[in-house]
CSV table of C-alpha atoms in Angstrom, one decimal:
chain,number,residue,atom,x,y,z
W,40,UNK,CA,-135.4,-2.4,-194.6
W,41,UNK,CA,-139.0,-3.2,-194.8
W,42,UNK,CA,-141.3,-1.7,-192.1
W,43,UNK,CA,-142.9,-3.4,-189.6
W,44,UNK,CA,-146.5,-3.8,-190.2
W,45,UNK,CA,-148.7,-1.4,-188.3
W,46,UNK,CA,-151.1,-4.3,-186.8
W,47,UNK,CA,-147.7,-6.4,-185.7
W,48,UNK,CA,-146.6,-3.1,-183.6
W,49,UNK,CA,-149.7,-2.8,-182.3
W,50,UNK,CA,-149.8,-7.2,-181.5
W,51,UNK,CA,-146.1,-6.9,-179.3
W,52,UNK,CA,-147.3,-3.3,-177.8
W,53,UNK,CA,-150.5,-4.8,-176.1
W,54,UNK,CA,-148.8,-8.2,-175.5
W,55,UNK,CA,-145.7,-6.3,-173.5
W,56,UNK,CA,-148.1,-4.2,-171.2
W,57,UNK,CA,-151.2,-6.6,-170.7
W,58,UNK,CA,-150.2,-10.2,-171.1
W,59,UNK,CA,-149.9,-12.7,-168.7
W,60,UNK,CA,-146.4,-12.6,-167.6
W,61,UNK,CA,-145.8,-9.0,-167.9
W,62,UNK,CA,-145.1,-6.7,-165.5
W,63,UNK,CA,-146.9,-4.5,-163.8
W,64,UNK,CA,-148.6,-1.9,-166.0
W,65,UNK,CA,-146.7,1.2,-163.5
W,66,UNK,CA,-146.3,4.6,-164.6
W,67,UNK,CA,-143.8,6.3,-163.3
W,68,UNK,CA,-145.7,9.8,-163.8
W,69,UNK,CA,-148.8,8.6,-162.3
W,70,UNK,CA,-147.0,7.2,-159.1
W,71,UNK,CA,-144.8,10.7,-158.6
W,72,UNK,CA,-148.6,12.4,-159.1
W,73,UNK,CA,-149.9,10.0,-156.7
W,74,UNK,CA,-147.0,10.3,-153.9
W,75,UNK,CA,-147.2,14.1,-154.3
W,76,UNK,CA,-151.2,14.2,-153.4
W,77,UNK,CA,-150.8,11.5,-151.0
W,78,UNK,CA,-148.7,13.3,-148.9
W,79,UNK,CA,-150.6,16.6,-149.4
W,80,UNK,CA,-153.4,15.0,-148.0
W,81,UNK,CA,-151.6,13.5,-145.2
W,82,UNK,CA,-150.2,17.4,-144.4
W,83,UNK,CA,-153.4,18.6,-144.6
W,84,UNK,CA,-156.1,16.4,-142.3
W,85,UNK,CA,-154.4,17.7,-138.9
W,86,UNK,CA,-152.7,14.9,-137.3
W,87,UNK,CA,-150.7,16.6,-135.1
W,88,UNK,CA,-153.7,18.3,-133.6
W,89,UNK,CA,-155.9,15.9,-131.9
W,90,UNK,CA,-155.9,15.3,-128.4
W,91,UNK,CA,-155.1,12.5,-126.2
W,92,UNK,CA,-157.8,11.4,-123.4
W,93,UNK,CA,-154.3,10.0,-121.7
W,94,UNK,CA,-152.9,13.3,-121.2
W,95,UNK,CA,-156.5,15.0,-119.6
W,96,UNK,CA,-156.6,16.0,-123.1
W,97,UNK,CA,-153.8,17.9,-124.5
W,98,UNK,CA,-152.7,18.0,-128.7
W,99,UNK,CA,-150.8,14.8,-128.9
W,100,UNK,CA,-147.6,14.6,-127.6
W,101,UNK,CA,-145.8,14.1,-130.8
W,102,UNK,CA,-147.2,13.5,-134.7
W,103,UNK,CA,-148.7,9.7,-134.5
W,104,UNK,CA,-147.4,7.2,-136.4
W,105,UNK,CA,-149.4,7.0,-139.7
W,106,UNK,CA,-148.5,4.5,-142.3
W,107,UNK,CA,-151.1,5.1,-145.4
W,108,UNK,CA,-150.5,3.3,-149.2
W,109,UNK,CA,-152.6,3.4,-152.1
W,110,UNK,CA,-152.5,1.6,-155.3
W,111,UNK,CA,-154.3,2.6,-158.4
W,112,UNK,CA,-156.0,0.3,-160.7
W,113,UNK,CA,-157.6,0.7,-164.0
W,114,UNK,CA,-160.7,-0.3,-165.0
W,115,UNK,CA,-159.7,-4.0,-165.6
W,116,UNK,CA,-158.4,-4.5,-162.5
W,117,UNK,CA,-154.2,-3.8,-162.9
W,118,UNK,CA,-152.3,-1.4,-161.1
W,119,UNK,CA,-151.0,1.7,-162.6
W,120,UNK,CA,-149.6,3.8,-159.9
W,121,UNK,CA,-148.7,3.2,-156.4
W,122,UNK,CA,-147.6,5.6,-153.2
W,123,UNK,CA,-146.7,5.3,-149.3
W,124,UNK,CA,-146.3,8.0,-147.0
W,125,UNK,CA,-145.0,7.9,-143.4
W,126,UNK,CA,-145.9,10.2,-140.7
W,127,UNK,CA,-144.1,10.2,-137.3
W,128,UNK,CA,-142.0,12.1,-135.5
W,129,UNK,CA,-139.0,11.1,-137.7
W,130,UNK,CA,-141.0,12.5,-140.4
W,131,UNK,CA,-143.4,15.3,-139.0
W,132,UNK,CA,-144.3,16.4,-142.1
W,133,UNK,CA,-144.6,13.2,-143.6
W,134,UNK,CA,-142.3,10.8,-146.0
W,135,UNK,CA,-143.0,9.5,-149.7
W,136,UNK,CA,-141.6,6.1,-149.7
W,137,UNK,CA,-139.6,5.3,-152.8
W,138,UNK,CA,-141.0,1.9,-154.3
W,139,UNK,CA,-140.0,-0.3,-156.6
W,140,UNK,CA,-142.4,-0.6,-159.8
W,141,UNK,CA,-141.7,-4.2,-160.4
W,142,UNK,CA,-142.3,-5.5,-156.7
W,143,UNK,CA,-145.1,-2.3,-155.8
W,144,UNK,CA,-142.7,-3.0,-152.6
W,145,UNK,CA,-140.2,-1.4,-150.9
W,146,UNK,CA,-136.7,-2.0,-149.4
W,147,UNK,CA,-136.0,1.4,-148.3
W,148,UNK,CA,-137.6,1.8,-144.5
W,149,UNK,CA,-136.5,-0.1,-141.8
W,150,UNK,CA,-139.9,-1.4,-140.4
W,151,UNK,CA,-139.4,-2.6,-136.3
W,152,UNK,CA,-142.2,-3.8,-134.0
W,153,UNK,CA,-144.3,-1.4,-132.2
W,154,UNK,CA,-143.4,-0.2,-128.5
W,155,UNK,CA,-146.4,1.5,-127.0
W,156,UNK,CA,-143.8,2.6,-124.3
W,157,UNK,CA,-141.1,3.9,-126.3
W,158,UNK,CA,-144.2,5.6,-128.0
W,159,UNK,CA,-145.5,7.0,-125.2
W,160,UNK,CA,-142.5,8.4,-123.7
W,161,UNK,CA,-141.3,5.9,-121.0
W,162,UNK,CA,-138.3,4.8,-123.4
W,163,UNK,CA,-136.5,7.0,-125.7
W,164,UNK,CA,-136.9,7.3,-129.0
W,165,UNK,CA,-134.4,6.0,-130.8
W,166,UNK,CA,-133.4,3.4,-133.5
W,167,UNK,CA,-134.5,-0.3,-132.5
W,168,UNK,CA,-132.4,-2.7,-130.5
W,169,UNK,CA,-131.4,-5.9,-132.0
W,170,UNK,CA,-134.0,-8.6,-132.7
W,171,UNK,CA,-137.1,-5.9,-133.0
W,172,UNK,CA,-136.9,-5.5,-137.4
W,173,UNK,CA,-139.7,-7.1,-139.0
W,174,UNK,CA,-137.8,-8.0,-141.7
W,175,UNK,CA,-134.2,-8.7,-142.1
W,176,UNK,CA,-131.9,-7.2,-143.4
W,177,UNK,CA,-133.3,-3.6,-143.4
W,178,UNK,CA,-130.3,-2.4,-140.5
W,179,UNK,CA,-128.8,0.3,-142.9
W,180,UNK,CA,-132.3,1.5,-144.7
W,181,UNK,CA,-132.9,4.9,-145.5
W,182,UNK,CA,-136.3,5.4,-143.7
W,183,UNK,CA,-137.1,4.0,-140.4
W,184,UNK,CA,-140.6,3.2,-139.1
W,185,UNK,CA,-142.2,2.0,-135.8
W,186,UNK,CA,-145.4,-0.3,-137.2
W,187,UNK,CA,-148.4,0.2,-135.3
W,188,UNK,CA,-150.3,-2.4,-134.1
W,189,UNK,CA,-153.1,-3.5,-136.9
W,190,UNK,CA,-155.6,-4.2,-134.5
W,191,UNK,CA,-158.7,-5.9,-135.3
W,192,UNK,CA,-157.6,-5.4,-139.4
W,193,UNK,CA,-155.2,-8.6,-138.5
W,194,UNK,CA,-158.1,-11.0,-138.9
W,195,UNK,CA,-158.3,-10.4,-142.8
W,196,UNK,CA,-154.9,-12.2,-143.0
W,197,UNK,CA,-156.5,-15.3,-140.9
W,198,UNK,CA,-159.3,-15.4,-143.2
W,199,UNK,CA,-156.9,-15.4,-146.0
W,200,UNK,CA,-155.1,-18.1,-144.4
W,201,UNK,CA,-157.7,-19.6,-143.7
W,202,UNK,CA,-158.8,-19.7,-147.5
W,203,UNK,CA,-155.7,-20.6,-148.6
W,204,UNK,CA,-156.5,-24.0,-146.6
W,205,UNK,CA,-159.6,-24.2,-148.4
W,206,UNK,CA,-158.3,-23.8,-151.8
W,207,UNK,CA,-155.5,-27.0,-151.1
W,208,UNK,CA,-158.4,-29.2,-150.4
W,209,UNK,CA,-157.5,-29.4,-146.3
W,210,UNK,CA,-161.1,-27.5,-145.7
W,211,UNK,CA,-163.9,-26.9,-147.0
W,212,UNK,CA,-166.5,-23.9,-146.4
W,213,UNK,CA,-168.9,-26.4,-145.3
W,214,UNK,CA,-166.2,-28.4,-143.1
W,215,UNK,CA,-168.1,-28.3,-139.3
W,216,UNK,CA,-165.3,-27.0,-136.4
W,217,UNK,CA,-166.5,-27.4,-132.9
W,218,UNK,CA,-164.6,-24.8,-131.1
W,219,UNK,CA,-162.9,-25.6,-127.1
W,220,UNK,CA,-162.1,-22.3,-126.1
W,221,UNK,CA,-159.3,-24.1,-123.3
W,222,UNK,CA,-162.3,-26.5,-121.2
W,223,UNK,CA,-165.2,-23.9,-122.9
W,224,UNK,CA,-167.4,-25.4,-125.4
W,225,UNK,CA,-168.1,-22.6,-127.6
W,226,UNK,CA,-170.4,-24.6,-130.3
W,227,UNK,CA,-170.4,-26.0,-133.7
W,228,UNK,CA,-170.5,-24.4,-137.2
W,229,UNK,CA,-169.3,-25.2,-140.8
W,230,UNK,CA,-166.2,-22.9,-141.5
W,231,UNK,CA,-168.3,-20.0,-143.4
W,232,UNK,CA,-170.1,-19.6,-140.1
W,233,UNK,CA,-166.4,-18.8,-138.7
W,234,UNK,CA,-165.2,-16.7,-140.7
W,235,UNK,CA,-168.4,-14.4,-142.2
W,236,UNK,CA,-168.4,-12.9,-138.3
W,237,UNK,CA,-165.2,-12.6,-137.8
W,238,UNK,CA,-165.4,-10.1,-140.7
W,239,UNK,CA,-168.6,-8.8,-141.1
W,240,UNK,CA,-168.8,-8.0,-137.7
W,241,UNK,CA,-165.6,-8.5,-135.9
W,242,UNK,CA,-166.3,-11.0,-133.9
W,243,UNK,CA,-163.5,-11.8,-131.8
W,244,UNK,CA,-165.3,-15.2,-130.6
W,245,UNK,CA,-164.9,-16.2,-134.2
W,246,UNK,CA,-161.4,-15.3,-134.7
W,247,UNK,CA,-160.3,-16.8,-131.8
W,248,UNK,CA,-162.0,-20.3,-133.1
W,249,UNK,CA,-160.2,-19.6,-136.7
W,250,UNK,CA,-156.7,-19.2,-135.0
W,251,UNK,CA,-157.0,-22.1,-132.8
W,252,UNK,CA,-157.9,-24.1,-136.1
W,253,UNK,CA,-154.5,-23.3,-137.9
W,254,UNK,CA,-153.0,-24.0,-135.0
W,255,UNK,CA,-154.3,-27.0,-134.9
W,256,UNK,CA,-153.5,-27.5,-138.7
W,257,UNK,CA,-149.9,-26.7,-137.8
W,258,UNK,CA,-150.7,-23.8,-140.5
W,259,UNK,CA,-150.0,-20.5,-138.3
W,260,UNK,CA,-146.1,-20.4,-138.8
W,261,UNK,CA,-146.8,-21.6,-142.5
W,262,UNK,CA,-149.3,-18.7,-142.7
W,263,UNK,CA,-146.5,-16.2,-142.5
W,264,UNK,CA,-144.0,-18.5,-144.4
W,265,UNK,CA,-146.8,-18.2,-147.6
W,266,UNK,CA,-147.2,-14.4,-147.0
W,267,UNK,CA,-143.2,-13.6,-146.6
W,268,UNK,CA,-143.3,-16.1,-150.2
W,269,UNK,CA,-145.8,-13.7,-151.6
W,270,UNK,CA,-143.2,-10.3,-150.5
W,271,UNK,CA,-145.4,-9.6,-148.1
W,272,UNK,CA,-142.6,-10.3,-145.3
W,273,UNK,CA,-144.5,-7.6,-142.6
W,274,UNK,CA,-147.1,-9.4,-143.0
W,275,UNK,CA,-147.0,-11.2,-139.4
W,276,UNK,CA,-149.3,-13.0,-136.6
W,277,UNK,CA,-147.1,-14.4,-134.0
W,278,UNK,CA,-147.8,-15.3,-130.4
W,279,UNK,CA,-151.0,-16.6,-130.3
W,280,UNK,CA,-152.1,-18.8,-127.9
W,281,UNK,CA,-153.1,-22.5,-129.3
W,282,UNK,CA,-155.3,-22.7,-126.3
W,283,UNK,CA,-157.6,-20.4,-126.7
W,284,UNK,CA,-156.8,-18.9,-130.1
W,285,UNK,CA,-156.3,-15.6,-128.1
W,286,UNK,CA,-153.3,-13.4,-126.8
W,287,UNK,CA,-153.0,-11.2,-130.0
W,288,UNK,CA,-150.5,-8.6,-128.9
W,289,UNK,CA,-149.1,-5.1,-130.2
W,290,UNK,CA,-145.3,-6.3,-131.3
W,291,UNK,CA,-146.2,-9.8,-131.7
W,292,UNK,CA,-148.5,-9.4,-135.0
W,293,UNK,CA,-147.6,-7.1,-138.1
W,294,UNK,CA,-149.1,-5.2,-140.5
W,295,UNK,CA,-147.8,-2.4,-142.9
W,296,UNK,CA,-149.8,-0.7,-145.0
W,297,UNK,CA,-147.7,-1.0,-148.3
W,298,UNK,CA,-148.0,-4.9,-147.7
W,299,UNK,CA,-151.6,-4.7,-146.8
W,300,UNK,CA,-152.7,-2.9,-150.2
W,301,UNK,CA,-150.8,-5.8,-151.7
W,302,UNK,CA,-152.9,-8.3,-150.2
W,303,UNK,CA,-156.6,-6.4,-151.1
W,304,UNK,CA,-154.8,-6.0,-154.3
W,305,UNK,CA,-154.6,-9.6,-154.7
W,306,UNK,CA,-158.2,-10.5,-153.1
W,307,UNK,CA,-159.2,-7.9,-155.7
W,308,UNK,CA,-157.8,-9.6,-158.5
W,309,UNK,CA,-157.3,-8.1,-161.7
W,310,UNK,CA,-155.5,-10.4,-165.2
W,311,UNK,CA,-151.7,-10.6,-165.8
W,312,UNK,CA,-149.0,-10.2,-163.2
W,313,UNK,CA,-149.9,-7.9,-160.3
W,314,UNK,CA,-146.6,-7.7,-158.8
W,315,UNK,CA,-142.8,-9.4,-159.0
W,316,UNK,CA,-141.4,-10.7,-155.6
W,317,UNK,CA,-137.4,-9.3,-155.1
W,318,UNK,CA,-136.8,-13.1,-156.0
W,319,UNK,CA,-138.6,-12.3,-159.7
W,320,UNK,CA,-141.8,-14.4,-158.6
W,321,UNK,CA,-144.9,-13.6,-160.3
W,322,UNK,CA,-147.5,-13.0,-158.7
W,323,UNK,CA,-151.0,-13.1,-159.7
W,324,UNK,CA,-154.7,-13.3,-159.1
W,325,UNK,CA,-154.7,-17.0,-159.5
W,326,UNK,CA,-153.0,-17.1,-155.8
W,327,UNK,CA,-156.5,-17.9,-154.7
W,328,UNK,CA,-159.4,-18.8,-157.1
W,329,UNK,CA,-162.0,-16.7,-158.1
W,330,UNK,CA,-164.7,-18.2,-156.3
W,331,UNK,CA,-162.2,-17.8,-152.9
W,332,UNK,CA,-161.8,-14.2,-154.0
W,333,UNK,CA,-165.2,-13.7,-154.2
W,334,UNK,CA,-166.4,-15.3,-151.2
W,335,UNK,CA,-163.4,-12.6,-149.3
W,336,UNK,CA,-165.1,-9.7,-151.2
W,337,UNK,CA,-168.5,-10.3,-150.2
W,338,UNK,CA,-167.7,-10.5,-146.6
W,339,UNK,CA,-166.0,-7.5,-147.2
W,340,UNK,CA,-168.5,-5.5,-148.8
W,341,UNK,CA,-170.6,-6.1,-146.1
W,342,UNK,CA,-168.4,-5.7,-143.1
W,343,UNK,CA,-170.4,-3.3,-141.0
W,344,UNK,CA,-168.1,-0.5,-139.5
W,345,UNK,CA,-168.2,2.6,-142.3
W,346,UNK,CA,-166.5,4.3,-140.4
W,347,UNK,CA,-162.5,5.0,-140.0
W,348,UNK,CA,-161.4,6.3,-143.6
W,349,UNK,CA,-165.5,6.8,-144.2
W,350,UNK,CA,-167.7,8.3,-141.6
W,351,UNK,CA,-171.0,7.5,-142.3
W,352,UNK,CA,-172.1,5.4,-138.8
W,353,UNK,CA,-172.0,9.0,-137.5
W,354,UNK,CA,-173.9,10.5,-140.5
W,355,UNK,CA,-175.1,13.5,-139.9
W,356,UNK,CA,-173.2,14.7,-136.5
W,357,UNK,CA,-172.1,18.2,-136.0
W,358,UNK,CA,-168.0,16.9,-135.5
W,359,UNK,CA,-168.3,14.2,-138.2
W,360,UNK,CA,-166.2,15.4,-141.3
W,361,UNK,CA,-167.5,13.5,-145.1
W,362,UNK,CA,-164.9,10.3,-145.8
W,363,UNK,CA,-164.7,7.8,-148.1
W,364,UNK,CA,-168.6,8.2,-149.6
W,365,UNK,CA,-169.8,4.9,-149.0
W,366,UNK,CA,-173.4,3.5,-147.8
W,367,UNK,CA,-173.6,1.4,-144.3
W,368,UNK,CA,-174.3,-2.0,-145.7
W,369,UNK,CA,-178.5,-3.1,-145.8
W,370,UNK,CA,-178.0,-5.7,-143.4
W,371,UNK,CA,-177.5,-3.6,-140.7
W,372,UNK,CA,-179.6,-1.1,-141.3
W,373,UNK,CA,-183.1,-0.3,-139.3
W,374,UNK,CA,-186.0,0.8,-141.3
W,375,UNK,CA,-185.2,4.4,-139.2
W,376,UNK,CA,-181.3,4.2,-141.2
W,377,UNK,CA,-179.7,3.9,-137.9
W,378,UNK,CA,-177.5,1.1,-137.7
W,379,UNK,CA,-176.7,-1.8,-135.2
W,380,UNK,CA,-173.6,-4.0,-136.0
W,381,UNK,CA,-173.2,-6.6,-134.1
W,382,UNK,CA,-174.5,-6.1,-131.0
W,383,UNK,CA,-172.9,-2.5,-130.9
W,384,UNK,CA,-176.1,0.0,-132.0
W,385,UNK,CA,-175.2,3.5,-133.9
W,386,UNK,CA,-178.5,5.8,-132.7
W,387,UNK,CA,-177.9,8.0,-136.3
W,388,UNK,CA,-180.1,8.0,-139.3
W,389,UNK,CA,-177.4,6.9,-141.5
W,390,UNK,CA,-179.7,7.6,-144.9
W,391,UNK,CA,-178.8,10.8,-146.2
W,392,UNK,CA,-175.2,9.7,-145.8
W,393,UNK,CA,-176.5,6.3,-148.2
W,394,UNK,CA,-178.5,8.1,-150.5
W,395,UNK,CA,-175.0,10.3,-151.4
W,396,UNK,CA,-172.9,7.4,-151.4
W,397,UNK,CA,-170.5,7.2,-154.7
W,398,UNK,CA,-168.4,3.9,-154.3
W,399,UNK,CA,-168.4,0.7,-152.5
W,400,UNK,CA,-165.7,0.3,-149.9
W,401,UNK,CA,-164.9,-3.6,-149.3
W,402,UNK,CA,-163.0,-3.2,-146.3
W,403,UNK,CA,-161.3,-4.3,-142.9
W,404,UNK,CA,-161.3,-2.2,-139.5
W,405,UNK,CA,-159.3,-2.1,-136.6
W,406,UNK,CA,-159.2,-0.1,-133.2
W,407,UNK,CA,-158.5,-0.2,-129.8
W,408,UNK,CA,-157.9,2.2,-127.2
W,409,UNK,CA,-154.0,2.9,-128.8
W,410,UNK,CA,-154.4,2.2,-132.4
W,411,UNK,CA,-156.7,2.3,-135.2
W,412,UNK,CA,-156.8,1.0,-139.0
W,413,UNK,CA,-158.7,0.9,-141.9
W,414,UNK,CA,-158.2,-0.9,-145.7
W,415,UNK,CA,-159.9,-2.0,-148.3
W,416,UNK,CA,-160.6,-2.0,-151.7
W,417,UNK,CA,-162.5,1.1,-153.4
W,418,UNK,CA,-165.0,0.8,-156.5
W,419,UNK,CA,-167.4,3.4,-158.0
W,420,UNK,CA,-170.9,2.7,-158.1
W,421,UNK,CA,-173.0,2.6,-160.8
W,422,UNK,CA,-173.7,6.1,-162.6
W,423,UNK,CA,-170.7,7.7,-160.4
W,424,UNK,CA,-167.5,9.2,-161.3
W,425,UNK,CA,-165.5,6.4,-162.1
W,426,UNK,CA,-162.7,5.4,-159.9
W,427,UNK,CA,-160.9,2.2,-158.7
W,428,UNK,CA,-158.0,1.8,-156.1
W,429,UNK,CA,-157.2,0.3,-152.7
W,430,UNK,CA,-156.3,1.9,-149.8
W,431,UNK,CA,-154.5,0.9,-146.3
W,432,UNK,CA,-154.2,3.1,-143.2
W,433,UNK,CA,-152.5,2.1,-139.9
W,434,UNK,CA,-152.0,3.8,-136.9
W,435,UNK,CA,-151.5,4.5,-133.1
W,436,UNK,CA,-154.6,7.0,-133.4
W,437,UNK,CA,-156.8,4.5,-131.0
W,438,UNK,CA,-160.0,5.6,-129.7
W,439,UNK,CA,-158.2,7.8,-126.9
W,440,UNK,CA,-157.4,10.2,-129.4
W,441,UNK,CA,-160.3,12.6,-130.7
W,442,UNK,CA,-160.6,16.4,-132.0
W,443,UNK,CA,-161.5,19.8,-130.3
W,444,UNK,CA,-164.9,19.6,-131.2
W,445,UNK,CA,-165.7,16.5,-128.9
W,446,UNK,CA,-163.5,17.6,-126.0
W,447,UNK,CA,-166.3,19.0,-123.6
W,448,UNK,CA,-167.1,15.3,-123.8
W,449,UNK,CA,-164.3,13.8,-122.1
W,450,UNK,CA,-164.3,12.5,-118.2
W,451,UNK,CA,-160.9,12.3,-117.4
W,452,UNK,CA,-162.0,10.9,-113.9
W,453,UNK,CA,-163.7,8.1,-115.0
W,454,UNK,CA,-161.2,5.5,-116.4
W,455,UNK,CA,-163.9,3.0,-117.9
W,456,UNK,CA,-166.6,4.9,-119.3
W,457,UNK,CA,-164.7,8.4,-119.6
W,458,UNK,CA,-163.4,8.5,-123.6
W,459,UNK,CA,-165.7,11.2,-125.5
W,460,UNK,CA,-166.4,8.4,-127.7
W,461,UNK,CA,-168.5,6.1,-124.9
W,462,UNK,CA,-170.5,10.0,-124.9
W,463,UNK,CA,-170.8,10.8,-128.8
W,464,UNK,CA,-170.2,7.4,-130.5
W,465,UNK,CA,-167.2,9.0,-132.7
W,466,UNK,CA,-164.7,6.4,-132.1
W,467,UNK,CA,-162.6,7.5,-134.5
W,468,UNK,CA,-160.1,10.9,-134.6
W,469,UNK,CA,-162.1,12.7,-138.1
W,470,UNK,CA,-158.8,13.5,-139.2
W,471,UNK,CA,-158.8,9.8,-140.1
W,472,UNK,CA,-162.3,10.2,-142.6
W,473,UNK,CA,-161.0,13.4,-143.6
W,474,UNK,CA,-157.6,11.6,-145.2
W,475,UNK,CA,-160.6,9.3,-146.7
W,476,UNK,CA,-162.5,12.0,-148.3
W,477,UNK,CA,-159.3,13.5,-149.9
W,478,UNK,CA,-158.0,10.8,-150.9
W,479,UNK,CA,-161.2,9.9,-152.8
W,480,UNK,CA,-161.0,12.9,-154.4
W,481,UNK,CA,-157.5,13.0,-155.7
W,482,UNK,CA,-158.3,9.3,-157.1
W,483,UNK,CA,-161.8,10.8,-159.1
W,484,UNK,CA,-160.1,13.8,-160.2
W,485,UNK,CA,-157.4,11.7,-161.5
W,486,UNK,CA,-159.8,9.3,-164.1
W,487,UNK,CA,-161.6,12.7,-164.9
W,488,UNK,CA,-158.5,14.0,-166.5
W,489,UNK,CA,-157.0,10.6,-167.8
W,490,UNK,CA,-159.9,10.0,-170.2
């Protein structure tokens, strides 16, 4: 027998790992690795001890419902490990999901529609009637989860839609829409002056126009059609109103946060396949060009909320606790460092929270009063420790959640001005930056001692 030559081996070795119909470049010991210190993290921000403006301000009722994935990539781009944890009060001390290293999906958790009253007590708590699973099929899984509301993070799926439409030729970024919000004529733009506000900013103005356009295009039940094609079946805005491009309500539009890494995963990019549907699909970067993907990112990167899984709009305040280290965009910045996004104006010198920034976060927020979210896609600066990865958090950790230390703040008697966040301009629980922060850390650590 004659032996192989060594530079053949070393041909079919990088071909079966890194061309481009391979699979996904998963390792099963960096995913156990990554499960375990995702759910130590989890365990360790506090969850189950902030307090509910609701409820005159007891400890929550129960441990929230916190859905939190991360996918690791390596310097090119692919994934190489990937974990989910659950936290509710099925799972008080939180839930690794097991995932399949093919699809970076799951089959094993039961995901239904979220129920703020079976949440909040006035129902019990108990497995999901008939008609509320978000995806078929899923009756006799393991896991069970009740998927909180994405909030404002929904309108990164309408802007992928929306570039999706681009990309056939239907639109371009230039196209001019004149928006009739019902008989109100809300103006004219080109399409790019849609949809940079909408993420940038969060204009709701703008994502009302968007969603009235694919309704208009026949494209908003296609929308989830192309995103269930993509195995991204939670994935899910139903509901809205044609009219008016409004009435966006919790258990009408989906989000998980397994699905939603999937998705920044893809906006990301990286070569070869970046996941298998269940159906054996491959799916790639080319889903959208590289242009599209670029135009996403920049919006993105300067989306204007650091806050969430970072904390930086509140740099510098006593009950702030460090996040993800990234910088508040330039754009919004005052030549003081204090911030205004929007028309919403942060009255904190944001600078020495900059000047230690480490990575760039391109990312999506959500929050309301009930829930609150946060993903994105995490790069190192220049110069820093080097780390890449996305990250998605969901939750019911709204804005009338908070922690002891602003609880002198909250006026339980005044129902529209009373949160502690209208007094301290911490709109988010810290527990939620702290997860960030650790998370971060566990990700650095990681390329420090895989080099």
């Amino acid at each position: 027998m004659h032996p192989t030559p060594l530079c053949l081996i070393l041909l079919l070795c990088t071909a079966a790992v890194a061309g481009p119909d391979s699979q996904p470049r998963i390792s099963a010991t960096r995913s156990r690795a990554l499960e375990t210190e995702l759910l130590d993290a989890v365990r360790k921000v506090g969850f189950d001890q902030v307090r509910d403006w609701r409820h005159q301000g007891e400890r929550i009722a129960h441990p929230p419902n916190v859905d939190v994935a991360v996918i690791e990539l390596d310097a090119e781009g692919r994934p190489v490990a990937v974990a989910n944890v659950l936290l509710s009060r099925d799972y008080p001390r939180g839930k690794a999901v097991p995932i399949d290293a093919g699809t970076l999906g799951t089959q094993a958790v039961r995901f239904t529609r979220w129920d703020l009253e079976r949440w909040d007590g006035q129902k019990g708590w108990a497995d999901a009637p008939p008609g509320d699973d978000l995806v078929p099929g899923r009756e006799k899984a393991p896991l069970r989860f009740m998927a909180p509301y994405p909030a404002s993070l929904f309108k990164i799926l309408i802007a992928y839609g929306v570039m999706r439409r681009v990309e056939r030729g239907e639109l371009t970024l230039d196209t001019p829409y004149r928006f009739l919000r019902d008989t109100v004529d809300k103006g004219e733009r080109p399409l790019r002056g849609w949809l940079e506000p909408m993420i940038v900013e969060s204009d709701n103005g703008s994502t009302e126009a968007l969603v009235k356009l694919l309704h208009e295009r026949g494209a908003m039940e296609a929308m989830n059609a192309e995103y269930a094609e993509l195995g991204l079946g939670t994935l899910q805005v139903n509901g809205t109103s044609p009219v008016t491009g409004r009435n966006w309500q919790p258990g009408s539009i989906h989000m998980t946060a397994l699905d939603t890494a999937r998705l920044f995963l893809l906006i990301n990019g990286g070569p070869g396949v970046l996941w298998r549907t269940k159906e054996g699909r491959a799916v790639t970067a080319e889903e959208l060009s590289e242009p599209a993907r670029n135009f996403l990112k920049k919006l993105l990167a300067d989306q204007g909320y650091a806050e969430g899984l970072s904390s930086t709009l509140v740099c510098g305040d006593a009950n702030a606790r460090p996040g993800i280290p990234t910088a508040v965009p330039a754009r919004w910045l005052a030549a003081d460092g204090t911030a205004t996004v929007g028309v919403t104006a942060f009255k904190r010198d944001t600078r020495p929270c900059n000047a230690a920034a480490e990575v760039e976060f391109l990312h999506k927020t959500g929050q309301t009063e009930n829930y609150g979210s946060d993903a994105g896609i995490v790069r190192a600066l220049p110069g820093k420790e080097p780390r890449q990865y996305v990250i998605a958090f969901l939750s019911n950790l709204g804005y009338r959640y908070y922690d002891e230390g602003v609880a002198g703040t909250a006026n339980f008697a005044d129902e529209e001005n009373g949160f502690p966040g209208t007094v301290t301009a911490i709109g988010f629980t810290q527990s939620i930056a702290e997860l960030g922060r650790r998370v971060d850390e566990a990700m650095k650590q990681r390329r420090q001692t895989n080099r």
